[in-house]
mmCIF file of C-alpha atoms in Angstrom:
data_model
loop_
_atom_site.group_PDB
_atom_site.id
_atom_site.type_symbol
_atom_site.label_atom_id
_atom_site.label_comp_id
_atom_site.label_asym_id
_atom_site.label_seq_id
_atom_site.Cartn_x
_atom_site.Cartn_y
_atom_site.Cartn_z
ATOM 1 C CA MET A 167 48.682 -14.678 -27.061
ATOM 2 C CA GLU A 168 45.372 -13.698 -25.529
ATOM 3 C CA TYR A 169 43.350 -10.527 -25.997
ATOM 4 C CA GLU A 170 40.748 -9.115 -23.681
ATOM 5 C CA LEU A 171 37.778 -7.734 -25.592
ATOM 6 C CA TYR A 172 35.240 -5.442 -23.965
ATOM 7 C CA ILE A 173 32.214 -6.290 -26.062
ATOM 8 C CA ASP A 174 30.237 -3.212 -25.000
ATOM 9 C CA VAL A 175 33.015 -0.794 -26.069
ATOM 10 C CA PHE A 176 33.601 -2.845 -29.236
ATOM 11 C CA PHE A 177 29.889 -2.684 -30.049
ATOM 12 C CA LEU A 178 29.650 1.085 -29.497
ATOM 13 C CA GLU A 179 32.743 1.828 -31.569
ATOM 14 C CA ASN A 180 31.485 -0.318 -34.444
ATOM 15 C CA PHE A 181 28.024 1.235 -34.217
ATOM 16 C CA MET A 182 29.559 4.715 -34.365
ATOM 17 C CA MET A 183 31.744 3.955 -37.375
ATOM 18 C CA ASP A 184 29.012 2.027 -39.215
ATOM 19 C CA HIS A 185 26.584 4.903 -38.681
ATOM 20 C CA LEU A 186 29.056 7.461 -40.035
ATOM 21 C CA LEU A 187 29.864 5.257 -43.026
ATOM 22 C CA LEU A 188 26.194 4.734 -43.849
ATOM 23 C CA LEU A 189 25.608 8.484 -43.624
ATOM 24 C CA LEU A 190 28.458 9.066 -46.092
ATOM 25 C CA VAL A 191 27.211 6.390 -48.485
ATOM 26 C CA GLY A 192 23.679 7.773 -48.217
ATOM 27 C CA ARG A 193 24.902 11.238 -49.164
ATOM 28 C CA ILE A 194 26.824 9.915 -52.155
ATOM 29 C CA LEU A 195 23.885 7.794 -53.349
ATOM 30 C CA LYS A 196 21.440 10.627 -52.536
ATOM 31 C CA SER A 197 19.366 8.193 -50.505
ATOM 32 C CA SER A 198 16.091 9.269 -48.915
ATOM 33 C CA ALA A 199 16.726 7.098 -45.841
ATOM 34 C CA THR A 200 15.867 8.775 -42.546
ATOM 35 C CA PRO A 201 18.507 9.192 -39.804
ATOM 36 C CA GLY A 202 16.567 6.720 -37.681
ATOM 37 C CA ARG A 203 16.696 4.055 -40.381
ATOM 38 C CA THR A 204 20.401 4.689 -40.920
ATOM 39 C CA ALA A 205 20.989 4.283 -37.188
ATOM 40 C CA LEU A 206 18.969 1.048 -37.239
ATOM 41 C CA GLY A 207 21.147 -0.316 -40.038
ATOM 42 C CA ALA A 208 24.298 0.615 -38.121
ATOM 43 C CA LEU A 209 22.890 -0.989 -34.976
ATOM 44 C CA ALA A 210 22.184 -4.224 -36.836
ATOM 45 C CA GLY A 211 25.603 -4.170 -38.502
ATOM 46 C CA SER A 212 27.408 -3.682 -35.208
ATOM 47 C CA ALA A 213 25.398 -6.451 -33.527
ATOM 48 C CA LEU A 214 26.085 -8.859 -36.400
ATOM 49 C CA PHE A 215 29.771 -7.989 -36.371
ATOM 50 C CA CYS A 216 30.054 -8.634 -32.638
ATOM 51 C CA ALA A 217 28.198 -11.944 -33.051
ATOM 52 C CA ALA A 218 30.504 -12.963 -35.909
ATOM 53 C CA VAL A 219 33.598 -12.140 -33.834
ATOM 54 C CA ALA A 220 32.279 -14.148 -30.890
ATOM 55 C CA ALA A 221 31.177 -17.106 -33.021
ATOM 56 C CA PRO A 222 33.731 -19.886 -33.680
ATOM 57 C CA LEU A 223 34.310 -19.549 -37.420
ATOM 58 C CA PRO A 224 37.451 -21.589 -38.161
ATOM 59 C CA CYS A 225 37.577 -21.036 -41.923
ATOM 60 C CA PRO A 226 39.119 -17.663 -42.976
ATOM 61 C CA VAL A 227 37.105 -17.697 -46.221
ATOM 62 C CA ILE A 228 33.839 -17.949 -44.286
ATOM 63 C CA LYS A 229 34.943 -15.145 -41.952
ATOM 64 C CA PHE A 230 35.858 -12.944 -44.909
ATOM 65 C CA PHE A 231 32.509 -13.563 -46.587
ATOM 66 C CA VAL A 232 30.553 -12.939 -43.376
ATOM 67 C CA PHE A 233 32.454 -9.777 -42.416
ATOM 68 C CA HIS A 234 32.877 -8.115 -45.813
ATOM 69 C CA ALA A 235 29.885 -9.327 -47.790
ATOM 70 C CA GLY A 236 27.127 -10.555 -45.527
ATOM 71 C CA ILE A 237 27.188 -7.880 -42.826
ATOM 72 C CA SER A 238 27.906 -4.978 -45.207
ATOM 73 C CA THR A 239 25.124 -6.068 -47.556
ATOM 74 C CA ALA A 240 22.697 -6.425 -44.645
ATOM 75 C CA MET A 241 23.502 -2.896 -43.451
ATOM 76 C CA LEU A 242 22.989 -1.388 -46.893
ATOM 77 C CA ARG A 243 19.716 -3.232 -47.415
ATOM 78 C CA LEU A 244 18.329 -2.306 -44.016
ATOM 79 C CA ALA A 245 19.582 1.270 -43.780
ATOM 80 C CA LEU A 246 19.475 2.541 -47.377
ATOM 81 C CA ARG A 247 17.235 -0.067 -49.051
ATOM 82 C CA VAL A 248 19.787 -0.624 -51.808
ATOM 83 C CA PRO A 249 18.381 -3.101 -54.383
ATOM 84 C CA TRP A 250 20.235 -6.230 -55.392
ATOM 85 C CA GLY A 251 22.432 -6.445 -58.444
ATOM 86 C CA ARG A 252 24.638 -3.750 -59.894
ATOM 87 C CA GLN A 253 23.366 -1.080 -57.529
ATOM 88 C CA MET A 254 24.305 -3.221 -54.531
ATOM 89 C CA ALA A 255 27.770 -3.852 -55.998
ATOM 90 C CA ARG A 256 28.210 -0.106 -56.544
ATOM 91 C CA ALA A 257 27.001 0.655 -53.010
ATOM 92 C CA LEU A 258 29.460 -1.888 -51.553
ATOM 93 C CA GLY A 259 32.290 -0.257 -53.494
ATOM 94 C CA ILE A 260 31.296 3.167 -52.199
ATOM 95 C CA LEU A 261 30.975 1.799 -48.650
ATOM 96 C CA TYR A 262 34.522 0.448 -48.651
ATOM 97 C CA GLY A 263 35.863 3.522 -50.409
ATOM 98 C CA ALA A 264 34.284 5.730 -47.739
ATOM 99 C CA GLY A 265 35.701 3.345 -45.114
ATOM 100 C CA PHE A 266 39.233 3.792 -46.467
ATOM 101 C CA LEU A 267 38.765 7.563 -46.557
ATOM 102 C CA LEU A 268 37.396 7.737 -43.024
ATOM 103 C CA GLY A 269 40.032 5.324 -41.742
ATOM 104 C CA GLY A 270 42.782 7.312 -43.397
ATOM 105 C CA ILE A 271 41.668 10.506 -41.694
ATOM 106 C CA LEU A 272 41.529 8.732 -38.340
ATOM 107 C CA SER A 273 44.956 7.157 -38.855
ATOM 108 C CA SER A 274 46.396 10.606 -39.580
ATOM 109 C CA LEU A 275 45.507 11.434 -35.983
ATOM 110 C CA SER A 276 47.742 8.613 -34.714
ATOM 111 C CA GLN A 277 50.009 11.160 -33.025
ATOM 112 C CA TYR A 278 47.166 11.575 -30.540
ATOM 113 C CA ARG A 279 46.945 7.820 -29.948
ATOM 114 C CA ALA A 280 47.283 8.227 -26.181
ATOM 115 C CA PHE A 281 44.215 10.460 -26.176
ATOM 116 C CA VAL A 282 42.206 8.607 -28.803
ATOM 117 C CA GLU A 283 42.071 5.595 -26.524
ATOM 118 C CA VAL A 284 39.815 7.634 -24.271
ATOM 119 C CA GLY A 285 36.290 6.814 -25.407
ATOM 120 C CA SER A 286 34.843 10.294 -25.525
ATOM 121 C CA LEU A 287 37.792 11.642 -27.512
ATOM 122 C CA PHE A 288 37.595 8.737 -29.922
ATOM 123 C CA PHE A 289 33.965 9.537 -30.693
ATOM 124 C CA ALA A 290 34.747 13.245 -31.048
ATOM 125 C CA LEU A 291 37.564 12.505 -33.487
ATOM 126 C CA ALA A 292 35.355 10.050 -35.375
ATOM 127 C CA VAL A 293 32.698 12.734 -35.846
ATOM 128 C CA GLY A 294 35.371 15.219 -36.906
ATOM 129 C CA SER A 295 36.682 12.675 -39.402
ATOM 130 C CA TYR A 296 33.165 12.275 -40.786
ATOM 131 C CA TYR A 297 32.842 15.997 -41.461
ATOM 132 C CA ALA A 298 36.333 16.084 -42.968
ATOM 133 C CA ALA A 299 35.445 13.155 -45.241
ATOM 134 C CA SER A 300 32.162 14.860 -46.160
ATOM 135 C CA GLY A 301 34.082 17.971 -47.144
ATOM 136 C CA ILE A 302 36.504 15.973 -49.281
ATOM 137 C CA LEU A 303 33.651 14.143 -51.009
ATOM 138 C CA TRP A 304 31.855 17.452 -51.616
ATOM 139 C CA LEU A 305 34.966 18.922 -53.239
ATOM 140 C CA LEU A 306 35.393 15.819 -55.405
ATOM 141 C CA SER A 307 31.731 15.983 -56.383
ATOM 142 C CA LEU A 308 32.048 19.671 -57.233
ATOM 143 C CA ALA A 309 35.133 19.000 -59.347
ATOM 144 C CA GLY A 310 33.308 16.176 -61.103
ATOM 145 C CA ARG A 311 30.303 18.374 -61.881
ATOM 146 C CA ARG A 312 32.554 21.087 -63.255
ATOM 147 C CA ALA A 313 34.407 18.571 -65.398
ATOM 148 C CA ARG A 314 31.117 17.271 -66.788
ATOM 149 C CA CYS A 315 30.067 20.836 -67.630
ATOM 150 C CA ARG A 316 33.248 21.663 -69.570
ATOM 151 C CA ARG A 317 32.676 22.285 -73.260
ATOM 152 C CA THR A 318 34.353 23.817 -76.304
ATOM 153 C CA ALA A 319 32.453 26.596 -78.065
ATOM 154 C CA ASP A 320 33.009 27.548 -81.708
ATOM 155 C CA LEU A 321 31.593 31.007 -82.473
ATOM 156 C CA TYR A 322 30.863 32.211 -86.014
ATOM 157 C CA TRP A 323 30.089 35.788 -87.035
ATOM 158 C CA GLU A 324 30.228 37.327 -90.532
ATOM 159 C CA GLY A 325 32.910 34.967 -91.820
ATOM 160 C CA ARG A 326 34.989 35.102 -88.648
ATOM 161 C CA HIS A 327 35.517 32.163 -86.298
ATOM 162 C CA LEU A 328 36.719 31.858 -82.699
ATOM 163 C CA GLN A 329 37.052 28.791 -80.491
ATOM 164 C CA VAL A 330 36.939 29.269 -76.709
ATOM 165 C CA PRO A 331 36.751 26.996 -73.655
ATOM 166 C CA ALA A 332 33.315 27.182 -72.061
ATOM 167 C CA VAL A 333 31.228 25.735 -69.262
ATOM 168 C CA ILE A 334 27.514 25.102 -68.967
ATOM 169 C CA ASP A 335 26.361 27.507 -66.270
ATOM 170 C CA THR A 336 23.372 25.853 -64.600
ATOM 171 C CA GLY A 337 22.784 29.022 -62.594
ATOM 172 C CA ASN A 338 22.469 31.213 -65.676
ATOM 173 C CA ALA A 339 18.826 32.195 -66.114
ATOM 174 C CA LEU A 340 19.538 35.221 -68.316
ATOM 175 C CA THR A 341 17.050 35.652 -71.169
ATOM 176 C CA ASP A 342 16.093 38.357 -73.626
ATOM 177 C CA PRO A 343 13.068 40.110 -72.070
ATOM 178 C CA VAL A 344 11.534 40.667 -75.523
ATOM 179 C CA SER A 345 11.950 37.301 -77.246
ATOM 180 C CA GLY A 346 12.569 35.094 -74.200
ATOM 181 C CA GLU A 347 15.656 33.589 -75.877
ATOM 182 C CA PRO A 348 18.465 32.244 -73.655
ATOM 183 C CA VAL A 349 21.551 34.454 -73.437
ATOM 184 C CA SER A 350 25.040 33.009 -72.982
ATOM 185 C CA ILE A 351 27.905 35.171 -71.711
ATOM 186 C CA LEU A 352 31.275 35.787 -73.388
ATOM 187 C CA GLU A 353 34.330 37.668 -72.086
ATOM 188 C CA ARG A 354 34.912 41.048 -73.730
ATOM 189 C CA THR A 355 38.490 40.119 -74.684
ATOM 190 C CA ALA A 356 37.216 37.030 -76.497
ATOM 191 C CA ALA A 357 34.422 39.051 -78.112
ATOM 192 C CA GLU A 358 36.918 41.598 -79.420
ATOM 193 C CA GLU A 359 38.965 38.751 -80.943
ATOM 194 C CA LEU A 360 35.869 37.515 -82.737
ATOM 195 C CA PHE A 361 34.648 40.938 -83.858
ATOM 196 C CA GLY A 362 38.063 42.241 -84.968
ATOM 197 C CA GLY A 363 38.972 44.522 -82.074
ATOM 198 C CA GLN A 364 35.691 46.250 -81.289
ATOM 199 C CA LEU A 365 32.070 45.406 -80.657
ATOM 200 C CA PRO A 366 29.805 45.560 -83.709
ATOM 201 C CA GLU A 367 26.902 47.925 -84.189
ATOM 202 C CA GLY A 368 23.353 46.952 -83.492
ATOM 203 C CA LEU A 369 23.909 45.871 -79.901
ATOM 204 C CA ARG A 370 20.929 45.127 -77.713
ATOM 205 C CA PHE A 371 21.043 45.511 -73.936
ATOM 206 C CA ILE A 372 19.831 42.788 -71.592
ATOM 207 C CA PRO A 373 18.890 43.740 -68.017
ATOM 208 C CA TYR A 374 20.313 41.438 -65.381
ATOM 209 C CA ARG A 375 20.848 40.982 -61.669
ATOM 210 C CA SER A 376 23.846 39.318 -60.020
ATOM 211 C CA VAL A 377 25.400 38.755 -56.612
ATOM 212 C CA GLY A 378 27.126 41.920 -55.417
ATOM 213 C CA LYS A 379 25.319 44.089 -57.969
ATOM 214 C CA LYS A 380 21.607 44.721 -57.720
ATOM 215 C CA GLU A 381 20.980 45.327 -61.389
ATOM 216 C CA GLY A 382 22.595 46.375 -64.628
ATOM 217 C CA VAL A 383 22.514 45.951 -68.393
ATOM 218 C CA LEU A 384 24.625 43.616 -70.494
ATOM 219 C CA PRO A 385 25.390 44.372 -74.166
ATOM 220 C CA ALA A 386 24.432 41.417 -76.341
ATOM 221 C CA VAL A 387 25.157 40.403 -79.924
ATOM 222 C CA ARG A 388 23.413 37.901 -82.138
ATOM 223 C CA LEU A 389 26.019 35.581 -83.622
ATOM 224 C CA GLY A 390 25.717 33.732 -86.902
ATOM 225 C CA ARG A 391 26.139 30.252 -85.449
ATOM 226 C CA LEU A 392 27.392 28.522 -82.324
ATOM 227 C CA CYS A 393 28.737 24.969 -82.099
ATOM 228 C CA VAL A 394 29.070 23.433 -78.626
ATOM 229 C CA SER A 395 31.144 20.255 -78.472
ATOM 230 C CA GLY A 396 32.077 17.979 -75.615
ATOM 231 C CA GLU A 397 29.462 15.259 -75.515
ATOM 232 C CA GLY A 398 28.796 15.324 -79.232
ATOM 233 C CA GLU A 399 28.142 18.495 -81.200
ATOM 234 C CA GLN A 400 25.194 20.836 -80.881
ATOM 235 C CA TRP A 401 24.648 23.672 -83.359
ATOM 236 C CA THR A 402 22.575 26.768 -82.639
ATOM 237 C CA GLU A 403 21.659 29.278 -85.316
ATOM 238 C CA GLY A 404 21.658 32.955 -84.359
ATOM 239 C CA PRO A 405 22.276 32.654 -80.614
ATOM 240 C CA LEU A 406 22.303 35.708 -78.353
ATOM 241 C CA VAL A 407 25.593 36.268 -76.502
ATOM 242 C CA GLY A 408 26.063 38.842 -73.753
ATOM 243 C CA ILE A 409 29.447 40.568 -73.421
ATOM 244 C CA SER A 410 30.993 40.669 -69.938
ATOM 245 C CA ASP A 411 33.581 43.324 -69.061
ATOM 246 C CA GLU A 412 35.079 41.028 -66.405
ATOM 247 C CA ASP A 413 37.028 37.810 -66.829
ATOM 248 C CA LEU A 414 34.764 34.834 -66.258
ATOM 249 C CA SER A 415 37.493 32.702 -64.649
ATOM 250 C CA SER A 416 40.566 33.846 -62.762
ATOM 251 C CA ASP A 417 42.842 31.256 -64.411
ATOM 252 C CA GLY A 418 41.393 31.395 -67.917
ATOM 253 C CA THR A 419 40.064 27.830 -67.856
ATOM 254 C CA TYR A 420 36.886 29.062 -69.518
ATOM 255 C CA ARG A 421 35.927 32.229 -71.352
ATOM 256 C CA MET A 422 32.262 31.634 -72.011
ATOM 257 C CA LEU A 423 29.251 30.692 -69.878
ATOM 258 C CA LEU A 424 26.744 28.667 -71.863
ATOM 259 C CA HIS A 425 23.078 28.971 -71.060
ATOM 260 C CA PRO A 426 21.726 25.542 -69.947
ATOM 261 C CA ASP A 427 18.742 25.854 -72.315
ATOM 262 C CA LEU A 428 20.866 25.959 -75.454
#
């Protein structure tokens, strides 16, 4: 069986896919590579791939090494300047993972196979697949960051104890304007459980600003102690905790927002 290969179309398609893959890997690795350098790496990878296909390489092991190790490594070195060693191994894993993701999105469009064979539509679908893959990776990254920020908070006040699920809120910059102490935020329902049904006396009020509300004041209480566990345990004596009238999460996955400076 013979196949007719149009090397110019083959080169352009490989250049397009290599460029998109390198852009995805660069985003995951947070590389500072410029778009021009990424394009140069994709150009070199496509040229090397075409040369390897055209070259008579009889041994399948040699072909596998050239295609999946040599060319991929050369692209990563040239485009993203990935150093040798463990970082290169990690980058290769990410490259092939992104390749499977991008290929899976493209294969899901197989019902349009008759149209995808048209060059311009192939490139349009490839770009669309790149943005879809970017969105998926962003959601996975967001979920990973949230998982890493999950904690368990043990609150102590006048002999009472309450344990609540919490998250470290990196966007929380709330502080006491007098002392400058960081202020975490607790749901009112959780606060009432800790304080025995009602808020204690001696509240202080912390001014704040939030999205959708220009300004307001938040009642705050100084607890006895706070233990945050998740990656080890961290104890804080006498922390300030603001009381929110609204639920902090719609599904109850967390009931307290921890200040990042605790």
